[in-house]
XYZ file of C-alpha atoms in Angstrom:
381
model
C 91.214 103.759 78.632
C 88.158 104.742 76.799
C 87.352 100.521 76.692
C 88.441 100.705 80.327
C 85.845 102.849 80.822
C 82.939 101.461 78.936
C 83.683 97.839 80.712
C 83.559 99.753 83.949
C 79.936 101.781 83.145
C 78.638 98.498 81.897
C 79.462 96.818 85.434
C 78.183 99.641 87.229
C 74.869 100.182 85.294
C 73.891 96.120 86.018
C 74.816 96.679 89.494
C 73.022 99.605 89.743
C 70.059 97.944 88.043
C 70.122 94.872 90.057
C 69.584 96.969 93.096
C 66.859 99.203 91.626
C 64.768 96.293 90.909
C 64.953 95.755 94.802
C 64.242 99.189 95.642
C 61.182 100.054 93.645
C 58.887 97.086 94.719
C 55.301 97.048 94.802
C 55.280 98.573 98.551
C 57.580 101.032 97.658
C 56.173 101.908 94.608
C 52.607 102.328 96.076
C 54.141 104.471 98.900
C 55.587 106.804 96.338
C 52.248 107.169 94.527
C 50.631 108.362 97.693
C 53.416 110.637 98.632
C 53.630 112.254 95.491
C 49.728 112.607 95.571
C 50.243 114.431 98.732
C 52.854 116.765 97.843
C 50.813 117.972 94.820
C 48.133 118.723 96.880
C 49.923 120.571 99.423
C 52.154 122.357 96.558
C 48.658 123.569 95.098
C 47.347 124.350 98.587
C 50.459 126.516 99.178
C 50.675 128.459 95.994
C 46.846 129.751 96.721
C 48.288 131.196 100.141
C 51.341 132.709 99.016
C 51.347 136.613 97.651
C 51.395 137.625 94.447
C 55.277 138.759 93.229
C 56.366 139.891 96.382
C 60.008 141.809 96.474
C 61.588 138.446 98.159
C 60.082 136.061 95.577
C 63.063 136.037 93.318
C 65.379 135.277 96.439
C 63.353 132.094 97.535
C 63.344 130.864 93.700
C 66.709 131.384 93.081
C 67.821 129.885 95.824
C 65.441 126.745 95.149
C 67.392 127.074 91.551
C 70.568 126.677 93.479
C 69.500 123.747 95.498
C 68.892 121.657 92.373
C 72.411 122.040 91.560
C 73.271 120.250 94.478
C 72.160 116.877 92.742
C 74.908 114.714 91.028
C 78.239 114.159 91.483
C 81.454 113.393 89.453
C 81.237 109.298 89.033
C 84.754 108.582 88.129
C 84.179 104.753 88.679
C 87.885 104.504 90.057
C 88.799 101.748 92.069
C 91.124 101.065 95.299
C 94.015 99.456 92.802
C 93.995 102.320 89.834
C 96.916 104.337 91.817
C 98.899 101.598 91.296
C 98.033 100.053 88.033
C 96.988 103.112 85.936
C 99.922 105.360 87.283
C 102.179 104.688 83.796
C 98.710 105.660 81.558
C 98.241 108.920 83.489
C 98.617 110.953 80.374
C 95.633 108.828 78.841
C 93.399 108.977 81.891
C 92.473 112.451 80.876
C 89.892 110.793 78.284
C 88.698 108.526 80.635
C 87.976 111.421 83.346
C 86.131 113.037 80.324
C 83.707 110.167 79.313
C 83.190 109.900 83.248
C 82.287 113.564 83.030
C 80.065 113.116 80.078
C 78.538 110.512 81.905
C 77.702 112.240 85.515
C 75.597 115.196 83.511
C 72.881 112.631 82.513
C 71.268 112.021 85.515
C 71.588 115.878 86.971
C 70.099 116.742 83.410
C 67.194 114.997 83.644
C 66.643 116.297 87.545
C 66.962 119.743 86.686
C 64.419 119.582 83.764
C 61.876 117.589 86.502
C 62.808 120.480 88.881
C 62.487 123.088 86.849
C 59.076 121.954 86.101
C 58.002 121.621 89.400
C 59.698 125.143 90.343
C 57.804 126.449 87.208
C 54.085 127.509 89.523
C 56.098 128.426 92.093
C 58.122 131.099 90.095
C 55.141 132.086 88.112
C 53.569 133.172 91.633
C 56.376 134.810 93.628
C 58.399 136.267 90.194
C 56.530 139.386 88.587
C 56.258 138.512 84.462
C 57.554 134.719 85.025
C 55.705 132.493 81.976
C 56.773 129.292 80.389
C 59.382 130.603 78.235
C 61.058 132.132 81.200
C 61.195 128.574 82.990
C 62.614 127.404 80.037
C 65.429 129.713 79.942
C 65.931 129.093 83.756
C 65.894 125.106 83.164
C 68.526 126.013 80.129
C 70.425 127.636 82.408
C 70.053 125.445 85.010
C 71.782 122.591 82.728
C 74.594 124.961 81.300
C 75.514 125.813 85.011
C 75.680 121.551 86.235
C 77.838 121.381 83.120
C 80.334 124.170 84.326
C 79.912 122.017 87.984
C 81.317 118.950 86.583
C 83.883 120.370 84.652
C 85.413 122.447 87.873
C 85.389 118.725 89.554
C 86.857 117.556 86.759
C 89.235 120.317 87.109
C 89.997 119.612 90.743
C 90.905 116.451 89.888
C 94.490 117.425 89.257
C 96.877 119.705 90.775
C 99.656 121.460 89.479
C 103.076 121.682 91.625
C 100.930 119.960 94.904
C 98.271 122.608 94.551
C 94.432 122.511 93.093
C 92.129 125.213 92.050
C 91.214 126.040 95.662
C 88.848 129.029 94.388
C 87.114 127.152 91.611
C 86.236 124.068 93.942
C 85.416 125.882 96.624
C 81.498 125.597 97.071
C 80.905 128.916 98.240
C 82.389 130.531 95.428
C 80.368 128.343 92.774
C 77.056 128.786 94.432
C 77.873 132.575 94.829
C 78.159 133.050 91.721
C 74.757 130.802 90.673
C 72.636 132.660 93.145
C 73.762 135.678 91.334
C 73.526 134.420 87.613
C 69.560 133.133 89.038
C 68.722 136.344 90.616
C 69.912 138.514 87.148
C 67.523 135.826 85.239
C 64.501 136.624 87.902
C 64.536 140.037 88.569
C 65.990 141.576 84.890
C 65.931 138.652 82.447
C 66.321 135.065 81.963
C 68.149 135.583 78.685
C 71.144 137.246 80.934
C 71.298 134.036 83.029
C 71.678 131.989 79.912
C 74.114 133.861 78.051
C 76.435 134.657 81.182
C 76.291 130.866 82.591
C 77.181 129.725 78.501
C 80.056 132.285 78.903
C 81.287 131.022 81.952
C 81.049 127.134 80.284
C 83.055 128.003 77.357
C 85.888 129.698 79.338
C 86.071 127.229 81.553
C 86.478 124.542 78.413
C 88.997 126.247 77.068
C 91.243 126.801 80.015
C 90.530 123.402 81.172
C 93.321 121.322 78.852
C 96.332 123.875 79.305
C 95.812 123.307 83.046
C 95.598 119.518 82.907
C 98.360 119.242 80.704
C 100.468 121.117 83.591
C 99.437 119.048 86.215
C 98.925 115.737 88.069
C 96.332 113.419 88.694
C 95.426 113.401 92.356
C 94.901 109.640 92.613
C 94.099 109.121 96.306
C 92.002 111.919 96.631
C 89.883 111.162 93.477
C 89.350 107.541 94.533
C 88.640 108.578 98.145
C 85.775 110.878 96.497
C 84.101 107.726 94.779
C 84.557 105.651 97.253
C 82.577 108.156 99.403
C 80.188 108.821 96.501
C 79.345 104.693 96.415
C 78.873 104.477 99.798
C 76.121 106.840 100.037
C 74.514 105.185 97.065
C 74.709 101.919 99.053
C 73.343 103.332 101.925
C 70.039 104.083 100.501
C 69.819 100.680 98.843
C 70.927 99.217 102.190
C 67.475 100.957 103.608
C 65.814 98.358 101.165
C 67.844 95.504 100.973
C 70.951 93.778 102.263
C 74.289 95.116 100.597
C 77.195 92.778 101.592
C 80.101 95.207 100.621
C 78.629 97.947 102.641
C 80.787 98.215 105.658
C 78.996 99.345 108.736
C 79.964 101.456 111.283
C 78.893 101.886 115.132
C 79.219 105.024 117.016
C 78.770 104.975 120.854
C 76.315 108.013 121.201
C 76.768 108.197 124.991
C 73.805 110.642 125.373
C 71.079 107.876 124.095
C 72.092 105.513 127.237
C 69.404 107.162 129.220
C 66.830 105.588 126.285
C 68.634 102.006 127.567
C 67.096 101.980 130.843
C 63.753 101.398 129.588
C 65.290 97.922 128.512
C 66.461 96.390 131.802
C 70.023 94.371 131.188
C 68.675 90.861 132.494
C 68.980 87.266 131.482
C 65.220 87.293 130.050
C 65.696 90.690 128.105
C 69.177 89.434 126.335
C 67.760 90.046 122.919
C 65.644 92.796 123.459
C 68.975 94.609 125.408
C 71.004 93.621 122.401
C 68.753 94.639 119.780
C 68.077 97.789 121.431
C 71.738 98.814 121.729
C 72.579 97.962 118.575
C 69.387 100.176 117.307
C 70.983 103.401 119.026
C 74.753 102.625 118.245
C 74.116 101.854 114.909
C 74.240 104.192 112.027
C 71.661 102.443 109.509
C 68.456 101.444 111.203
C 68.398 104.253 113.215
C 69.089 107.054 110.544
C 66.587 106.115 108.124
C 63.888 105.592 110.685
C 64.569 109.068 112.166
C 64.422 110.691 108.506
C 60.960 108.477 107.881
C 59.875 110.085 111.599
C 60.793 113.705 110.686
C 59.379 113.494 106.919
C 55.986 111.765 107.689
C 55.339 114.261 110.662
C 56.533 117.228 108.342
C 54.237 116.123 105.490
C 51.338 115.811 107.714
C 51.959 119.112 109.233
C 50.900 120.483 105.342
C 47.942 117.786 104.515
C 44.769 119.352 105.202
C 42.810 116.376 103.924
C 41.882 113.832 106.685
C 41.584 111.216 104.626
C 44.817 111.733 102.877
C 46.497 112.109 106.330
C 45.372 109.141 107.621
C 46.675 107.229 104.683
C 49.974 108.783 105.144
C 49.810 108.145 108.828
C 49.288 104.595 108.355
C 51.624 104.564 105.571
C 54.937 106.021 107.327
C 54.010 103.616 110.223
C 53.762 100.599 108.087
C 57.054 101.290 105.922
C 58.751 102.067 109.289
C 58.274 98.776 110.338
C 58.777 96.838 107.020
C 62.194 98.604 106.461
C 62.984 97.860 110.284
C 62.441 93.632 109.877
C 65.729 93.262 108.270
C 67.400 94.101 111.731
C 65.902 90.914 113.425
C 68.774 88.827 111.225
C 71.756 91.862 112.115
C 73.650 89.277 114.478
C 73.038 85.881 112.925
C 76.564 85.786 111.576
C 78.168 86.392 115.030
C 78.834 83.011 116.328
C 78.517 84.239 119.946
C 74.771 85.019 119.606
C 74.405 81.267 119.255
C 75.818 79.981 122.372
C 73.332 82.208 124.317
C 71.398 79.610 126.779
C 68.454 81.256 125.464
C 65.246 79.783 123.777
C 64.992 80.933 120.028
C 61.367 82.265 120.986
C 63.035 84.942 123.347
C 65.014 86.540 120.245
C 61.374 86.774 118.507
C 59.707 88.090 121.750
C 62.766 90.439 122.053
C 62.918 91.936 118.557
C 58.887 92.042 118.637
C 58.795 94.477 121.960
C 61.364 96.686 120.625
C 59.651 97.069 117.462
C 56.517 97.634 119.287
C 58.296 100.467 121.290
C 59.888 102.206 118.146
C 56.423 102.324 116.211
C 54.679 103.348 119.516
C 56.879 106.139 119.709
C 56.627 107.132 115.783
C 52.843 106.776 116.380
C 52.714 109.008 118.861
C 55.271 112.156 117.350
C 53.195 111.649 114.150
C 49.766 111.749 115.785
C 50.653 115.504 117.290
C 50.279 117.278 113.572
C 46.979 115.204 113.178
C 45.600 116.471 116.544
C 46.873 119.864 115.761
C 45.357 119.990 112.335
C 42.130 118.514 112.438
C 41.214 118.977 116.275
C 42.849 122.536 117.473
C 42.277 124.023 114.009
C 38.654 122.481 113.519
C 37.902 124.118 116.965
C 38.643 127.766 115.824
C 36.824 127.470 112.888
């Protein structure tokens, strides 16, 4: 089983690096540098405006620590045929899943350290007597709790007499305990959080083996969870490159039909109407466009340096347009579009018109925070 895990892990890592090379291209890296710089500047300005050690400071910081634990799931790398071919080896799959659990801890650990470092300045302002040592202890607590969370996920992969440990699997239960531990560390002592988190972790490790020996592996449920996890990852990669294995879904979205009135359904606008309807019904391009629009607008609300705002403003427009370019080839694999008695230049003209409409809307929406921050605010001053 461990050899099978190693084979699948090598294949999985090779696949991830293949897509990551395409994601972190020159355009994205430049955009990421500017984005991190703008966020760091906005974060520094925010810290100057916050009160020192208010009573609610620990509540906010504890909530942020809880959000950090939401990153990272159990990566089992199980495949559709495993419920048939690995069923005779079910008793040996526990070692496979433990190896998967250990691998799943690597990325969340790195993220917890980076997020803990980022939260440290905020915690130093909002929480009384919170220094570097307290920050290190809280990061250690995060890592222990993430380890516990993955053990709970492994526990939920099994069932005894057709029942799973629903209390342990319930997110409300887990995050409620996590939030309580964080508040103890922030208001009393971080050492208490470390000790209690470690005690919970050791208790979980001690009891999981007995439960697994009595239980049965939930093959179908675990395969579905892994398929959903990989689908989320591929959707992110698909924003930057074409993923052939990704199944695309369309949604009716009848409430958006009024927007189609902007594009009359006639012979001259055949491709324009096709692209517009596909954009509004699709889950891929509309989703990342709205995310770019929302994130860009929110960031521009908190940046008070004119040149930084202008760079980010143009950068978000460029990235949105750049990510929409693959949509031009969306329907090339459909043979019926080849039968349209329409010149090829009409397709390009229709796509350009849709692109200008979409980017024009983004230009208008993202201009609102610029006008408010540098127009209305400057008049008040």
